[in-house]
Every structure is written in C-alpha cells, then in structure tokens.
Amino acid sequence: MDLSEQVGQLLVALPTDAMPLARFVEEAPVGGFLLPNETRGSARVVARAIAAAQERALARSGQPLFIAADQEGGDMSFFRGEVTEIPSNMAIAATGDATAAREAALIVANDLRAIGINWDFAPVVDVNTDAGNPVIGVRSYGDDPAVVAAFAAEAVAGYQARGILACAKHFPGHGDTHLDSHVAMPVVAHDRERLDGVELVPFRAVIAAGVASVMSAHLLAPALDPSRPATLSAPILTDLLRGELGFDGLTVTDAMPMGAISRAWDEGEAAIAAINAGADVVLGGRGLARHRRVHRALLAAVRDGRIPRARFVDALARVARAKARIATSESGGRVGTAGDRARALALARRSITIVRDDPQILPLARDLGDRLVVLSPAGSRATKMELWHARPSALGAEIADRVRGAVDIPISYPLSRSERAAVTRAARRAEVIVVGTLNAAIDPSQLTLVRRLCEETKARVVVVALRGPYDVLRMPWAPTVVCAYSSAAPSLRAVAEVLTGEQLARGALPVALPLPRHVAAPQARRTSA
C-alpha cells in the first residue's frame, strides 16, 4: 500500500447518494464510509452496494472498509420499516435493568450485520445532566453517571458479541451542554473534580468493558484544555484518554463538517490537528470533492512532517487492528426479523412511565369513540435534531386500533393555521385529548398548545412525552403525563397499550426531576373551546 492509500485509511467519508460507494472507492483512497440516516434505497439494495464497495477496496488497498452507522436506537435510526426499531437509550434505562441495554444492542447488531455495517457509532455514554440539552436528551441513559456506566457497558458487550465495533461517544462528555455542536461550540465549564465524578465515569466503564472505539466531542472543556476543542486537543485525546484512562482502541472524531469545527477551522487543517491530537480516524468531508481536499491536506502533512511519522504509524496500526476484527465478521441474514421485533416490543413495554395521573383517568375507556382526540406529532422546528429525525407519528393510529372511532389529527410543531383549526373543531366535542410532545421543554409552541388544551377545553388532557421526560417540568398544570421516551414503533405501540389498559406501566424515570403535584388549571378549563 503506497503512502496515499495509507493516508486514506485514516478517513471515513460521508457519501452522498449521487455516487455509488464502489465508484467512490475507485475515485479516491478511503478507509470507510458513514451511512447517513437519510440513506436512500432499501436495506437489500444498500447491502449490495456495500458488498461491491468492499470488493473494490480489498482489490485496491488490501484492507476492508469501515462501514459505519449512527444506529443508536429511538429516533436515531435508518431504514425505518425494514430494520427492527428499538426504544431510545433513556427508554432502555427506564426499564431499570442494565441487561436491557445488551439485549437492545444485540437486536441492532443483528440488522447491521445483515446489511454489511461493521461499526456502530453507539452507545451514547453522555450523562445528560442538562434538562435543556438540545442534542443529547433521550440519546443518553440518564443523569446518574453510575447508571449510564452500567447500561453503556452492557450495550458495548451486546454490539461486540455480534462482531460490530462499538463506539462510546462523545468524549469527554456532551451531557451538560446547552448548545448543539452541529451548530455552534458548546462549553463544559466544570472543574476537573466534577468531570472525574460525572462525565468521565461512563468512559472508564466502557474502556474496562473493552469498547473498540471512542468518538471525540466538538466542545470546549477549559479544565482539560483552555484553548482547543476536544477533537483537536492532545491534552484530551492523548494525555487524558490514552494516558490517564488507558484507552488503547480506535479514536474517531465526530463529523468534521459540524458547525462547532467547520465555522472556525479549514477542513484540511482541522483534520491535521485532529490526527496530531491523537485521533486515528477523521470523520471527514461530505461528498467526493471535499473528501479529496481533506485527503490532500493530510497527505501533504505526512510528507512534510507536520504529522510526525510516529503519530501516523500509530494511527495506521490502530486502524489495521480494528479492521482485523471486522474482517472476520461475516455479513448476511435478514433484517427486522419477527423475533427481534418481538424483543424490541418487550423492551418498550418495560419502559413506559406514568409520571402523573391526577385525578386518575387511565386507562382510557374503550367506548370513547370520536370523543377521544389524538394529536400525533410528526416533528418540531424547535431544534435542528428534531427536523433531522422527524417522521409521521403512528401514535393516533395505535390508539385508534384500540379505541374504535378515535380521531387522529397529525400535526407538526408549531401548528399551521389549518392544523390549529382542525384541533379547535375536534376539541369542542372531545372528552379526552391525547397530545404527543417532542421536547416541549425547549419548544414554547408545544407548551402553549398543551396549556390551552388544559385551560380552554372541557376535555381531560393526557400528555405523552415522545422525547425527553423533561417536558413534565414545564407543565405542572398538565394532569396526566406519560413518558414513552421515543416515537420508535415499539414505543408507540407500548404507550398505546398502557393508555388503553392492555399493559401496565412498568417504567421508572431514569432522570431526577422535581415533580410537583398537578396544579389545577383556572376556571376557564370548564368552558368550551
């Protein structure tokens, strides 16, 4: 393998649908690909494309490709309708049983192997201590570092038992941030003692569990490095991760086109800085042209010594060791098997949490008919993450399967004029309104809607939190709040079963929330809309 091909081994590209993977391999040296969640085509078609690319890569460089995915579970998922959807990490933690994380990871790993994916950028091991975190939230197992550590270690064991490389992210911890690193640079302002006692606890656990890789975060942690973000910081990626924590696996950057990095650094220079800081793999440019620019920059830096030879050789060796593990992992099999779907539903049933039901109105009567109105959210514009992962919600359909005649009104936040009119009409005759929320804690439009429903209609209102449980903090006046933690298919079915009495709610909140009793709405609640 010549030097250009060796440099390519340090790059995982972000492909577009405009070019087949095999063609990309022919056009430029590359070590692998991250399949975006919006990848087009069926799982079978993508599996064939991956197999063709792997054949070309072996012929070109003698090394297999990393084929990575962000298949975290919950609403971070792709090939929906084909692969087995699983509840979010926070839902898994709501079961109270850490082995549930291993079971969920095994389900995901089965589908990944069948498609030909060998590296999952999961689990998220951030400790979500900021209720307003716009980018982590239910992707985390919760706000207790010991709980996150236990669940994350089990997840690592599940992925890697099926030959999938696991990846703990986002080092040194993205859970207490109020900015989204896809857009801007977050700062974790805690001192070293706090970082040791909270953020770093799960990373120590997964390293002890033998996690194959760790992903860096695009954030500033001044107690660790006052000048550079973690992705570009030798004190964080080398001195702390390698030296103090003893991690000897593969270190990969988060996606370099994200705003926290791309707004301040040239993509080529950022890649050079990341390798010098201790990253072994750069998650680089989107599309062939940008990939080539990053590759040229790294190649020049290796040739002129800006990337020291020892650092380059060390990174190559780590890549080669990781690829030796995936080379023995055969792909094949079917995605979305009946057995895996049943196991995912069983996990979801253990996660549904009734946070408040005062006065008690659950389970809902099966004879409500069109006096039951369900507002099924498809997405929210409150955060960019919600837009990326918005999809039609089947909440209303699941409930209507159990309460014949129930009215299902699909909505998006904030409501359009026609959606507001439809809700107003339906609310006039409703006895019960079930409204799904999507991180209402950070979206005033959702809070406004729920409050109006509680205060201005005769209906009893049931809030179903389909993302973070933090919504309950902003709705002390909501009488009934149920947490599903995701709008993944099994979570929607499980919450519908709880609402209608088919199943008992068995979940417990995996985050500590000061939960006031229901605050009665004013007199207006007893008037019509």
PDB file of N, CA and C in Angstrom, residues 377-391 411-415 436-446 467:
ATOM      1  N   PRO A 377     -47.809  14.056  16.668  1.00  0.00           N
ATOM      2  CA  PRO A 377     -46.806  14.961  16.088  1.00  0.00           C
ATOM      3  C   PRO A 377     -45.864  14.252  15.125  1.00  0.00           C
ATOM      4  N   ALA A 378     -45.547  14.943  14.039  1.00  0.00           N
ATOM      5  CA  ALA A 378     -44.590  14.409  13.063  1.00  0.00           C
ATOM      6  C   ALA A 378     -43.216  15.039  13.230  1.00  0.00           C
ATOM      7  N   GLY A 379     -43.118  16.186  13.891  1.00  0.00           N
ATOM      8  CA  GLY A 379     -41.823  16.826  14.050  1.00  0.00           C
ATOM      9  C   GLY A 379     -41.973  18.181  14.699  1.00  0.00           C
ATOM     10  N   SER A 380     -40.827  18.770  15.046  1.00  0.00           N
ATOM     11  CA  SER A 380     -40.783  20.083  15.671  1.00  0.00           C
ATOM     12  C   SER A 380     -39.641  20.875  15.072  1.00  0.00           C
ATOM     13  N   ARG A 381     -39.864  22.167  14.914  1.00  0.00           N
ATOM     14  CA  ARG A 381     -38.808  23.037  14.393  1.00  0.00           C
ATOM     15  C   ARG A 381     -38.000  23.663  15.514  1.00  0.00           C
ATOM     16  N   ALA A 382     -38.220  23.234  16.733  1.00  0.00           N
ATOM     17  CA  ALA A 382     -37.549  23.850  17.872  1.00  0.00           C
ATOM     18  C   ALA A 382     -36.056  23.604  17.852  1.00  0.00           C
ATOM     19  N   THR A 383     -35.641  22.424  17.396  1.00  0.00           N
ATOM     20  CA  THR A 383     -34.220  22.110  17.315  1.00  0.00           C
ATOM     21  C   THR A 383     -33.938  21.456  15.983  1.00  0.00           C
ATOM     22  N   LYS A 384     -32.726  21.634  15.514  1.00  0.00           N
ATOM     23  CA  LYS A 384     -32.340  21.032  14.240  1.00  0.00           C
ATOM     24  C   LYS A 384     -32.434  19.514  14.326  1.00  0.00           C
ATOM     25  N   MET A 385     -32.113  18.938  15.483  1.00  0.00           N
ATOM     26  CA  MET A 385     -32.180  17.492  15.621  1.00  0.00           C
ATOM     27  C   MET A 385     -33.585  16.981  15.339  1.00  0.00           C
ATOM     28  N   GLU A 386     -34.606  17.732  15.788  1.00  0.00           N
ATOM     29  CA  GLU A 386     -35.968  17.279  15.553  1.00  0.00           C
ATOM     30  C   GLU A 386     -36.288  17.267  14.063  1.00  0.00           C
ATOM     31  N   LEU A 387     -35.760  18.247  13.340  1.00  0.00           N
ATOM     32  CA  LEU A 387     -36.020  18.260  11.906  1.00  0.00           C
ATOM     33  C   LEU A 387     -35.369  17.065  11.230  1.00  0.00           C
ATOM     34  N   TRP A 388     -34.153  16.750  11.618  1.00  0.00           N
ATOM     35  CA  TRP A 388     -33.458  15.618  11.010  1.00  0.00           C
ATOM     36  C   TRP A 388     -34.219  14.322  11.210  1.00  0.00           C
ATOM     37  N   HIS A 389     -34.822  14.168  12.363  1.00  0.00           N
ATOM     38  CA  HIS A 389     -35.387  12.868  12.696  1.00  0.00           C
ATOM     39  C   HIS A 389     -36.909  12.893  12.791  1.00  0.00           C
ATOM     40  N   ALA A 390     -37.501  13.928  12.196  1.00  0.00           N
ATOM     41  CA  ALA A 390     -38.960  13.982  12.181  1.00  0.00           C
ATOM     42  C   ALA A 390     -39.512  12.888  11.275  1.00  0.00           C
ATOM     43  N   ARG A 391     -40.654  12.361  11.648  1.00  0.00           N
ATOM     44  CA  ARG A 391     -41.338  11.360  10.825  1.00  0.00           C
ATOM     45  C   ARG A 391     -42.788  11.291  11.271  1.00  0.00           C
ATOM     46  N   ILE A 411     -50.059  16.430  13.324  1.00  0.00           N
ATOM     47  CA  ILE A 411     -49.642  17.825  13.464  1.00  0.00           C
ATOM     48  C   ILE A 411     -48.117  17.912  13.388  1.00  0.00           C
ATOM     49  N   SER A 412     -47.630  19.120  13.148  1.00  0.00           N
ATOM     50  CA  SER A 412     -46.209  19.444  13.277  1.00  0.00           C
ATOM     51  C   SER A 412     -46.105  20.711  14.110  1.00  0.00           C
ATOM     52  N   TYR A 413     -45.052  20.806  14.912  1.00  0.00           N
ATOM     53  CA  TYR A 413     -44.885  21.987  15.770  1.00  0.00           C
ATOM     54  C   TYR A 413     -43.978  23.015  15.111  1.00  0.00           C
ATOM     55  N   PRO A 414     -44.337  24.319  15.160  1.00  0.00           N
ATOM     56  CA  PRO A 414     -45.618  24.860  15.620  1.00  0.00           C
ATOM     57  C   PRO A 414     -46.739  24.550  14.633  1.00  0.00           C
ATOM     58  N   LEU A 415     -47.968  24.511  15.120  1.00  0.00           N
ATOM     59  CA  LEU A 415     -49.092  24.127  14.280  1.00  0.00           C
ATOM     60  C   LEU A 415     -49.317  25.150  13.160  1.00  0.00           C
ATOM     61  N   GLY A 436     -49.218  14.267  21.849  1.00  0.00           N
ATOM     62  CA  GLY A 436     -47.822  13.866  21.879  1.00  0.00           C
ATOM     63  C   GLY A 436     -46.913  15.081  21.821  1.00  0.00           C
ATOM     64  N   THR A 437     -45.888  15.106  22.655  1.00  0.00           N
ATOM     65  CA  THR A 437     -44.933  16.216  22.652  1.00  0.00           C
ATOM     66  C   THR A 437     -43.549  15.714  22.251  1.00  0.00           C
ATOM     67  N   LEU A 438     -42.761  16.635  21.693  1.00  0.00           N
ATOM     68  CA  LEU A 438     -41.403  16.329  21.223  1.00  0.00           C
ATOM     69  C   LEU A 438     -40.444  17.358  21.804  1.00  0.00           C
ATOM     70  N   ASN A 439     -39.957  17.092  23.001  1.00  0.00           N
ATOM     71  CA  ASN A 439     -39.077  18.052  23.678  1.00  0.00           C
ATOM     72  C   ASN A 439     -39.787  19.393  23.859  1.00  0.00           C
ATOM     73  N   ALA A 440     -40.985  19.347  24.391  1.00  0.00           N
ATOM     74  CA  ALA A 440     -41.726  20.575  24.661  1.00  0.00           C
ATOM     75  C   ALA A 440     -40.987  21.485  25.631  1.00  0.00           C
ATOM     76  N   ALA A 441     -40.108  20.918  26.447  1.00  0.00           N
ATOM     77  CA  ALA A 441     -39.362  21.717  27.418  1.00  0.00           C
ATOM     78  C   ALA A 441     -38.527  22.795  26.750  1.00  0.00           C
ATOM     79  N   ILE A 442     -38.179  22.601  25.466  1.00  0.00           N
ATOM     80  CA  ILE A 442     -37.387  23.615  24.764  1.00  0.00           C
ATOM     81  C   ILE A 442     -38.135  24.172  23.558  1.00  0.00           C
ATOM     82  N   ASP A 443     -39.455  23.985  23.526  1.00  0.00           N
ATOM     83  CA  ASP A 443     -40.258  24.474  22.405  1.00  0.00           C
ATOM     84  C   ASP A 443     -41.512  25.152  22.947  1.00  0.00           C
ATOM     85  N   PRO A 444     -41.523  26.473  23.027  1.00  0.00           N
ATOM     86  CA  PRO A 444     -42.685  27.185  23.592  1.00  0.00           C
ATOM     87  C   PRO A 444     -43.992  26.897  22.864  1.00  0.00           C
ATOM     88  N   SER A 445     -43.938  26.606  21.562  1.00  0.00           N
ATOM     89  CA  SER A 445     -45.184  26.370  20.834  1.00  0.00           C
ATOM     90  C   SER A 445     -45.916  25.142  21.359  1.00  0.00           C
ATOM     91  N   GLN A 446     -45.178  24.140  21.783  1.00  0.00           N
ATOM     92  CA  GLN A 446     -45.820  22.941  22.325  1.00  0.00           C
ATOM     93  C   GLN A 446     -46.414  23.225  23.696  1.00  0.00           C
ATOM     94  N   ARG A 467     -40.275  12.352  23.472  1.00  0.00           N
ATOM     95  CA  ARG A 467     -38.824  12.563  23.551  1.00  0.00           C
ATOM     96  C   ARG A 467     -38.485  12.645  25.043  1.00  0.00           C
TER      97      ARG A 467
END
